[in-house]
Amino acid sequence: EAQVTQNPRYLITVTGKKLTVTCSQNMNHEYMSWYRQDPGLGLRQIYYSMNVEVTDKGDVPEGYKVSRKEKRNFPLILESPSPNQTSLYFCASWTGLNTGELFFGEGSRLTVL
Amino acid sequence: KQEVTQIPAALSVPEGENLVLNCSFTDSAIYNLQWFRQDPGKGLTSLLLIQSSQREQTSGRLNASLDKSSGRSTLYIAASQPGDSATYLCAVLETSYDKVIFGPGTSLSVIP
């Protein structure tokens, strides 16, 4: 089954404690992206990657890092989380220029105390 | 800069009604437009994808149209059911292929 898998789905942490949210897709997509969703602000792109070892900033990259060492994985790293990073995070991958269809993971709800 | 808006922000209808959700975008240089459904606290499920060269797509009770020149798309839901209650988002993929811009969503409630 084609899917995008995120872990953890729920996480409560404290300010400053480094954490990683993993994302994996099994569709051999080249493009992957991270979004955060906040009430009243909608979905905003954090980082995206067009291929292995190619990453670029989205609209709200501050406080986040990503890496793309293999095609299937695109982890999101919060080096020193702060309360304003409390949000619902989504990873997505897309089919590329064939159809441009986006597939989303189930989301990771992060709370930073 | 591309901006995507959706009207109305919220909609409540009795079961069985046909309804239309609207999506507008400011820059017609798009590669495609995709409609998603999101249940509370859940991920986004793709409903319909319309390429820039297409005018409409249909899936079951759903029909989406695209008018690129006017910067508009509509999602038509026929014979609405309580299970259709969710937030519906539209998103455009820009022709630069590096960014998908989402609308704020329409929250739909179908009353039994």
PDB file of C-alpha atoms in Angstrom:
ATOM      1  CA  GLU A   1       0.000   0.000   0.000  1.00  0.00           C
ATOM      2  CA  ALA A   2       1.307   3.428  -1.013  1.00  0.00           C
ATOM      3  CA  GLN A   3       1.826   5.521   2.069  1.00  0.00           C
ATOM      4  CA  VAL A   4       3.721   8.242   3.904  1.00  0.00           C
ATOM      5  CA  THR A   5       4.552   7.254   7.478  1.00  0.00           C
ATOM      6  CA  GLN A   6       5.390   9.697  10.246  1.00  0.00           C
ATOM      7  CA  ASN A   7       6.620   8.991  13.752  1.00  0.00           C
ATOM      8  CA  PRO A   8       5.886   9.812  16.450  1.00  0.00           C
ATOM      9  CA  ARG A   9       2.234  10.663  15.995  1.00  0.00           C
ATOM     10  CA  TYR A  10       2.059  12.436  19.350  1.00  0.00           C
ATOM     11  CA  LEU A  11       4.855  13.918  21.404  1.00  0.00           C
ATOM     12  CA  ILE A  12       5.086  16.132  24.460  1.00  0.00           C
ATOM     13  CA  THR A  13       8.528  17.508  25.192  1.00  0.00           C
ATOM     14  CA  VAL A  14      10.219  20.356  27.036  1.00  0.00           C
ATOM     15  CA  THR A  15      11.954  23.448  25.764  1.00  0.00           C
ATOM     16  CA  GLY A  16      15.452  22.791  24.484  1.00  0.00           C
ATOM     17  CA  LYS A  17      15.286  19.005  24.252  1.00  0.00           C
ATOM     18  CA  LYS A  18      16.305  17.982  20.731  1.00  0.00           C
ATOM     19  CA  LEU A  19      13.847  15.827  18.863  1.00  0.00           C
ATOM     20  CA  THR A  20      13.425  14.255  15.448  1.00  0.00           C
ATOM     21  CA  VAL A  21      10.215  13.486  13.614  1.00  0.00           C
ATOM     22  CA  THR A  22      10.762  10.787  11.041  1.00  0.00           C
ATOM     23  CA  CYS A  23       9.048  10.553   7.660  1.00  0.00           C
ATOM     24  CA  SER A  24       9.240   7.685   5.232  1.00  0.00           C
ATOM     25  CA  GLN A  25       7.498   7.075   1.891  1.00  0.00           C
ATOM     26  CA  ASN A  26       7.318   3.847  -0.108  1.00  0.00           C
ATOM     27  CA  MET A  27       6.384   5.328  -3.481  1.00  0.00           C
ATOM     28  CA  ASN A  28       9.863   6.158  -4.743  1.00  0.00           C
ATOM     29  CA  HIS A  29       8.935   9.850  -4.917  1.00  0.00           C
ATOM     30  CA  GLU A  30      11.711  12.340  -5.435  1.00  0.00           C
ATOM     31  CA  TYR A  31       9.923  15.302  -3.865  1.00  0.00           C
ATOM     32  CA  MET A  32       9.218  15.444  -0.127  1.00  0.00           C
ATOM     33  CA  SER A  33       8.122  18.296   2.077  1.00  0.00           C
ATOM     34  CA  TRP A  34       7.292  19.248   5.651  1.00  0.00           C
ATOM     35  CA  TYR A  35       4.356  21.461   6.675  1.00  0.00           C
ATOM     36  CA  ARG A  36       3.047  22.755   9.934  1.00  0.00           C
ATOM     37  CA  GLN A  37      -0.620  23.493  10.526  1.00  0.00           C
ATOM     38  CA  ASP A  38      -1.774  26.067  13.046  1.00  0.00           C
ATOM     39  CA  PRO A  39      -5.273  27.406  13.739  1.00  0.00           C
ATOM     40  CA  GLY A  40      -5.943  30.519  11.703  1.00  0.00           C
ATOM     41  CA  LEU A  41      -2.670  30.181   9.770  1.00  0.00           C
ATOM     42  CA  GLY A  42      -3.385  27.103   7.701  1.00  0.00           C
ATOM     43  CA  LEU A  43      -0.688  24.870   6.271  1.00  0.00           C
ATOM     44  CA  ARG A  44       2.735  26.422   5.868  1.00  0.00           C
ATOM     45  CA  GLN A  45       5.743  24.815   4.237  1.00  0.00           C
ATOM     46  CA  ILE A  46       8.815  24.394   6.457  1.00  0.00           C
ATOM     47  CA  TYR A  47      11.340  22.674   4.164  1.00  0.00           C
ATOM     48  CA  TYR A  48      11.230  20.695   0.973  1.00  0.00           C
ATOM     49  CA  SER A  49      13.524  18.382  -0.938  1.00  0.00           C
ATOM     50  CA  MET A  50      13.532  17.797  -4.692  1.00  0.00           C
ATOM     51  CA  ASN A  51      15.890  14.828  -4.464  1.00  0.00           C
ATOM     52  CA  VAL A  52      18.534  13.107  -2.376  1.00  0.00           C
ATOM     53  CA  GLU A  53      20.967  15.612  -0.850  1.00  0.00           C
ATOM     54  CA  VAL A  54      18.883  18.531  -2.200  1.00  0.00           C
ATOM     55  CA  THR A  55      16.904  20.518   0.371  1.00  0.00           C
ATOM     56  CA  ASP A  56      15.581  24.053   0.473  1.00  0.00           C
ATOM     57  CA  LYS A  57      13.754  26.370   2.835  1.00  0.00           C
ATOM     58  CA  GLY A  58      10.026  26.883   2.683  1.00  0.00           C
ATOM     59  CA  ASP A  59       8.085  29.718   4.245  1.00  0.00           C
ATOM     60  CA  VAL A  60       8.812  29.036   7.940  1.00  0.00           C
ATOM     61  CA  PRO A  61      12.187  27.262   8.247  1.00  0.00           C
ATOM     62  CA  GLU A  62      13.452  28.980  11.420  1.00  0.00           C
ATOM     63  CA  GLY A  63      14.178  26.535  14.223  1.00  0.00           C
ATOM     64  CA  TYR A  64      14.094  23.455  11.997  1.00  0.00           C
ATOM     65  CA  LYS A  65      16.600  21.323  10.129  1.00  0.00           C
ATOM     66  CA  VAL A  66      16.130  18.535   7.619  1.00  0.00           C
ATOM     67  CA  SER A  67      18.273  16.003   5.827  1.00  0.00           C
ATOM     68  CA  ARG A  68      17.732  13.805   2.790  1.00  0.00           C
ATOM     69  CA  LYS A  69      20.335  11.074   2.724  1.00  0.00           C
ATOM     70  CA  GLU A  70      18.092   8.518   1.036  1.00  0.00           C
ATOM     71  CA  LYS A  71      15.123   8.922  -1.238  1.00  0.00           C
ATOM     72  CA  ARG A  72      12.546   7.344   1.070  1.00  0.00           C
ATOM     73  CA  ASN A  73      13.358   9.263   4.282  1.00  0.00           C
ATOM     74  CA  PHE A  74      13.068  12.944   5.142  1.00  0.00           C
ATOM     75  CA  PRO A  75      13.403  13.563   8.904  1.00  0.00           C
ATOM     76  CA  LEU A  76      12.528  16.886  10.532  1.00  0.00           C
ATOM     77  CA  ILE A  77      14.874  17.933  13.320  1.00  0.00           C
ATOM     78  CA  LEU A  78      14.140  20.429  16.058  1.00  0.00           C
ATOM     79  CA  GLU A  79      17.520  21.145  17.619  1.00  0.00           C
ATOM     80  CA  SER A  80      16.193  23.252  20.492  1.00  0.00           C
ATOM     81  CA  PRO A  81      12.389  23.198  20.510  1.00  0.00           C
ATOM     82  CA  SER A  82      10.482  26.187  21.821  1.00  0.00           C
ATOM     83  CA  PRO A  83       6.788  26.547  22.761  1.00  0.00           C
ATOM     84  CA  ASN A  84       6.033  28.398  19.502  1.00  0.00           C
ATOM     85  CA  GLN A  85       6.850  25.165  17.675  1.00  0.00           C
ATOM     86  CA  THR A  86       3.852  23.484  19.261  1.00  0.00           C
ATOM     87  CA  SER A  87       1.881  22.483  16.187  1.00  0.00           C
ATOM     88  CA  LEU A  88       0.538  19.722  13.983  1.00  0.00           C
ATOM     89  CA  TYR A  89       3.221  18.632  11.513  1.00  0.00           C
ATOM     90  CA  PHE A  90       2.676  16.898   8.190  1.00  0.00           C
ATOM     91  CA  CYS A  91       5.113  15.221   5.873  1.00  0.00           C
ATOM     92  CA  ALA A  92       4.201  14.901   2.211  1.00  0.00           C
ATOM     93  CA  SER A  93       5.636  13.354  -0.891  1.00  0.00           C
ATOM     94  CA  TRP A  94       4.601  13.861  -4.477  1.00  0.00           C
ATOM     95  CA  THR A  95       4.712  12.096  -7.761  1.00  0.00           C
ATOM     96  CA  GLY A  96       6.840  14.693  -9.497  1.00  0.00           C
ATOM     97  CA  LEU A  97       6.032  16.139 -12.880  1.00  0.00           C
ATOM     98  CA  ASN A  98       4.120  13.031 -13.944  1.00  0.00           C
ATOM     99  CA  THR A  99       0.929  14.143 -12.209  1.00  0.00           C
ATOM    100  CA  GLY A 100       2.122  16.362  -9.364  1.00  0.00           C
ATOM    101  CA  GLU A 101      -0.158  14.607  -6.885  1.00  0.00           C
ATOM    102  CA  LEU A 102       0.636  15.106  -3.198  1.00  0.00           C
ATOM    103  CA  PHE A 103       0.367  12.352  -0.601  1.00  0.00           C
ATOM    104  CA  PHE A 104       0.322  13.194   3.100  1.00  0.00           C
ATOM    105  CA  GLY A 105       1.263  11.398   6.267  1.00  0.00           C
ATOM    106  CA  GLU A 106      -1.162  11.160   9.176  1.00  0.00           C
ATOM    107  CA  GLY A 107       0.456  14.030  11.041  1.00  0.00           C
ATOM    108  CA  SER A 108       2.517  14.433  14.198  1.00  0.00           C
ATOM    109  CA  ARG A 109       1.099  16.514  17.011  1.00  0.00           C
ATOM    110  CA  LEU A 110       3.928  18.118  18.915  1.00  0.00           C
ATOM    111  CA  THR A 111       3.600  19.981  22.218  1.00  0.00           C
ATOM    112  CA  VAL A 112       6.593  21.869  23.607  1.00  0.00           C
ATOM    113  CA  LEU A 113       6.262  22.873  27.258  1.00  0.00           C
TER     114      LEU A 113
ATOM    115  CA  LYS B   1       3.063  35.981  -4.717  1.00  0.00           C
ATOM    116  CA  GLN B   2       0.425  33.279  -5.072  1.00  0.00           C
ATOM    117  CA  GLU B   3      -2.478  33.504  -2.664  1.00  0.00           C
ATOM    118  CA  VAL B   4      -5.235  30.949  -2.326  1.00  0.00           C
ATOM    119  CA  THR B   5      -8.555  31.744  -0.710  1.00  0.00           C
ATOM    120  CA  GLN B   6     -11.624  29.641  -0.004  1.00  0.00           C
ATOM    121  CA  ILE B   7     -15.213  30.723   0.432  1.00  0.00           C
ATOM    122  CA  PRO B   8     -17.132  30.128   2.575  1.00  0.00           C
ATOM    123  CA  ALA B   9     -14.970  29.524   5.647  1.00  0.00           C
ATOM    124  CA  ALA B  10     -17.706  27.377   7.159  1.00  0.00           C
ATOM    125  CA  LEU B  11     -20.875  25.828   5.851  1.00  0.00           C
ATOM    126  CA  SER B  12     -23.687  23.925   7.523  1.00  0.00           C
ATOM    127  CA  VAL B  13     -26.276  22.133   5.383  1.00  0.00           C
ATOM    128  CA  PRO B  14     -29.014  19.539   5.916  1.00  0.00           C
ATOM    129  CA  GLU B  15     -28.353  16.034   4.684  1.00  0.00           C
ATOM    130  CA  GLY B  16     -29.202  15.447   1.029  1.00  0.00           C
ATOM    131  CA  GLU B  17     -28.384  18.922  -0.257  1.00  0.00           C
ATOM    132  CA  ASN B  18     -26.065  19.567  -3.163  1.00  0.00           C
ATOM    133  CA  LEU B  19     -23.355  22.076  -2.341  1.00  0.00           C
ATOM    134  CA  VAL B  20     -20.481  24.004  -3.879  1.00  0.00           C
ATOM    135  CA  LEU B  21     -17.189  24.952  -2.278  1.00  0.00           C
ATOM    136  CA  ASN B  22     -15.101  27.678  -3.875  1.00  0.00           C
ATOM    137  CA  CYS B  23     -11.359  28.115  -4.240  1.00  0.00           C
ATOM    138  CA  SER B  24      -9.644  31.152  -5.793  1.00  0.00           C
ATOM    139  CA  PHE B  25      -5.993  31.730  -6.637  1.00  0.00           C
ATOM    140  CA  THR B  26      -4.251  34.912  -7.728  1.00  0.00           C
ATOM    141  CA  ASP B  27      -1.623  33.612 -10.165  1.00  0.00           C
ATOM    142  CA  SER B  28      -2.808  31.464 -13.063  1.00  0.00           C
ATOM    143  CA  ALA B  29       0.683  29.969 -13.586  1.00  0.00           C
ATOM    144  CA  ILE B  30      -0.176  26.721 -11.878  1.00  0.00           C
ATOM    145  CA  TYR B  31       0.742  23.151 -12.735  1.00  0.00           C
ATOM    146  CA  ASN B  32      -2.284  21.599 -11.077  1.00  0.00           C
ATOM    147  CA  LEU B  33      -4.903  22.060  -8.371  1.00  0.00           C
ATOM    148  CA  GLN B  34      -5.741  19.443  -5.790  1.00  0.00           C
ATOM    149  CA  TRP B  35      -8.694  19.142  -3.409  1.00  0.00           C
ATOM    150  CA  PHE B  36      -8.180  17.499  -0.025  1.00  0.00           C
ATOM    151  CA  ARG B  37     -10.366  16.427   2.843  1.00  0.00           C
ATOM    152  CA  GLN B  38      -9.198  16.679   6.438  1.00  0.00           C
ATOM    153  CA  ASP B  39     -10.993  15.178   9.413  1.00  0.00           C
ATOM    154  CA  PRO B  40     -10.287  16.784  12.818  1.00  0.00           C
ATOM    155  CA  GLY B  41      -6.742  16.066  13.987  1.00  0.00           C
ATOM    156  CA  LYS B  42      -6.092  13.805  11.017  1.00  0.00           C
ATOM    157  CA  GLY B  43      -4.040  13.915   7.866  1.00  0.00           C
ATOM    158  CA  LEU B  44      -5.092  15.139   4.453  1.00  0.00           C
ATOM    159  CA  THR B  45      -6.779  12.771   2.042  1.00  0.00           C
ATOM    160  CA  SER B  46      -6.599  13.593  -1.639  1.00  0.00           C
ATOM    161  CA  LEU B  47     -10.018  13.832  -3.282  1.00  0.00           C
ATOM    162  CA  LEU B  48      -9.414  15.126  -6.788  1.00  0.00           C
ATOM    163  CA  LEU B  49      -6.477  16.364  -8.816  1.00  0.00           C
ATOM    164  CA  ILE B  50      -6.977  18.626 -11.840  1.00  0.00           C
ATOM    165  CA  GLN B  51      -4.082  19.272 -14.196  1.00  0.00           C
ATOM    166  CA  SER B  52      -3.789  22.807 -15.581  1.00  0.00           C
ATOM    167  CA  SER B  53      -4.840  21.559 -19.012  1.00  0.00           C
ATOM    168  CA  GLN B  54      -8.039  19.978 -17.675  1.00  0.00           C
ATOM    169  CA  ARG B  55     -11.407  21.571 -16.970  1.00  0.00           C
ATOM    170  CA  GLU B  56     -12.870  19.103 -14.499  1.00  0.00           C
ATOM    171  CA  GLN B  57     -12.505  15.818 -12.672  1.00  0.00           C
ATOM    172  CA  THR B  58     -15.139  13.552 -11.161  1.00  0.00           C
ATOM    173  CA  SER B  59     -15.066  10.903  -8.467  1.00  0.00           C
ATOM    174  CA  GLY B  60     -18.342   9.462  -7.263  1.00  0.00           C
ATOM    175  CA  ARG B  61     -20.466  12.268  -5.802  1.00  0.00           C
ATOM    176  CA  LEU B  62     -17.632  14.770  -6.180  1.00  0.00           C
ATOM    177  CA  ASN B  63     -16.939  16.973  -9.161  1.00  0.00           C
ATOM    178  CA  ALA B  64     -14.176  19.568  -9.312  1.00  0.00           C
ATOM    179  CA  SER B  65     -13.827  22.188 -12.015  1.00  0.00           C
ATOM    180  CA  LEU B  66     -10.948  24.468 -12.897  1.00  0.00           C
ATOM    181  CA  ASP B  67     -10.999  27.806 -14.704  1.00  0.00           C
ATOM    182  CA  LYS B  68      -7.355  28.811 -14.805  1.00  0.00           C
ATOM    183  CA  SER B  69      -7.900  32.088 -16.610  1.00  0.00           C
ATOM    184  CA  SER B  70     -10.213  33.388 -13.896  1.00  0.00           C
ATOM    185  CA  GLY B  71      -8.244  31.783 -11.074  1.00  0.00           C
ATOM    186  CA  ARG B  72     -11.108  29.684  -9.777  1.00  0.00           C
ATOM    187  CA  SER B  73     -11.969  26.118  -8.883  1.00  0.00           C
ATOM    188  CA  THR B  74     -15.161  24.688  -7.451  1.00  0.00           C
ATOM    189  CA  LEU B  75     -15.826  21.434  -5.645  1.00  0.00           C
ATOM    190  CA  TYR B  76     -19.363  20.186  -6.106  1.00  0.00           C
ATOM    191  CA  ILE B  77     -20.695  17.614  -3.644  1.00  0.00           C
ATOM    192  CA  ALA B  78     -23.924  15.925  -4.635  1.00  0.00           C
ATOM    193  CA  ALA B  79     -26.470  14.533  -2.184  1.00  0.00           C
ATOM    194  CA  SER B  80     -24.428  15.413   0.904  1.00  0.00           C
ATOM    195  CA  GLN B  81     -24.196  12.951   3.800  1.00  0.00           C
ATOM    196  CA  PRO B  82     -23.192  13.380   7.475  1.00  0.00           C
ATOM    197  CA  GLY B  83     -20.001  11.477   6.671  1.00  0.00           C
ATOM    198  CA  ASP B  84     -18.989  14.326   4.371  1.00  0.00           C
ATOM    199  CA  SER B  85     -18.516  16.555   7.425  1.00  0.00           C
ATOM    200  CA  ALA B  86     -14.867  17.622   7.389  1.00  0.00           C
ATOM    201  CA  THR B  87     -12.629  20.488   6.342  1.00  0.00           C
ATOM    202  CA  TYR B  88     -11.982  20.750   2.616  1.00  0.00           C
ATOM    203  CA  LEU B  89      -8.782  22.348   1.388  1.00  0.00           C
ATOM    204  CA  CYS B  90      -7.640  23.258  -2.080  1.00  0.00           C
ATOM    205  CA  ALA B  91      -3.977  23.532  -3.020  1.00  0.00           C
ATOM    206  CA  VAL B  92      -2.177  24.737  -6.130  1.00  0.00           C
ATOM    207  CA  LEU B  93       1.190  23.532  -7.360  1.00  0.00           C
ATOM    208  CA  GLU B  94       3.088  26.385  -8.952  1.00  0.00           C
ATOM    209  CA  THR B  95       4.772  25.885 -12.310  1.00  0.00           C
ATOM    210  CA  SER B  96       8.138  26.364 -10.610  1.00  0.00           C
ATOM    211  CA  TYR B  97       7.348  22.958  -9.026  1.00  0.00           C
ATOM    212  CA  ASP B  98       8.845  23.856  -5.697  1.00  0.00           C
ATOM    213  CA  LYS B  99       5.850  25.039  -3.784  1.00  0.00           C
ATOM    214  CA  VAL B 100       2.325  23.940  -3.048  1.00  0.00           C
ATOM    215  CA  ILE B 101       0.138  26.748  -1.722  1.00  0.00           C
ATOM    216  CA  PHE B 102      -2.852  25.795   0.392  1.00  0.00           C
ATOM    217  CA  GLY B 103      -6.086  27.616   0.930  1.00  0.00           C
ATOM    218  CA  PRO B 104      -7.366  28.073   4.503  1.00  0.00           C
ATOM    219  CA  GLY B 105     -10.110  25.490   4.049  1.00  0.00           C
ATOM    220  CA  THR B 106     -13.883  25.310   4.269  1.00  0.00           C
ATOM    221  CA  SER B 107     -15.330  23.577   7.321  1.00  0.00           C
ATOM    222  CA  LEU B 108     -18.389  21.598   6.244  1.00  0.00           C
ATOM    223  CA  SER B 109     -21.022  20.254   8.584  1.00  0.00           C
ATOM    224  CA  VAL B 110     -23.813  18.071   7.179  1.00  0.00           C
ATOM    225  CA  ILE B 111     -26.722  17.820   9.589  1.00  0.00           C
ATOM    226  CA  PRO B 112     -28.693  14.514   9.668  1.00  0.00           C
TER     227      PRO B 112
END
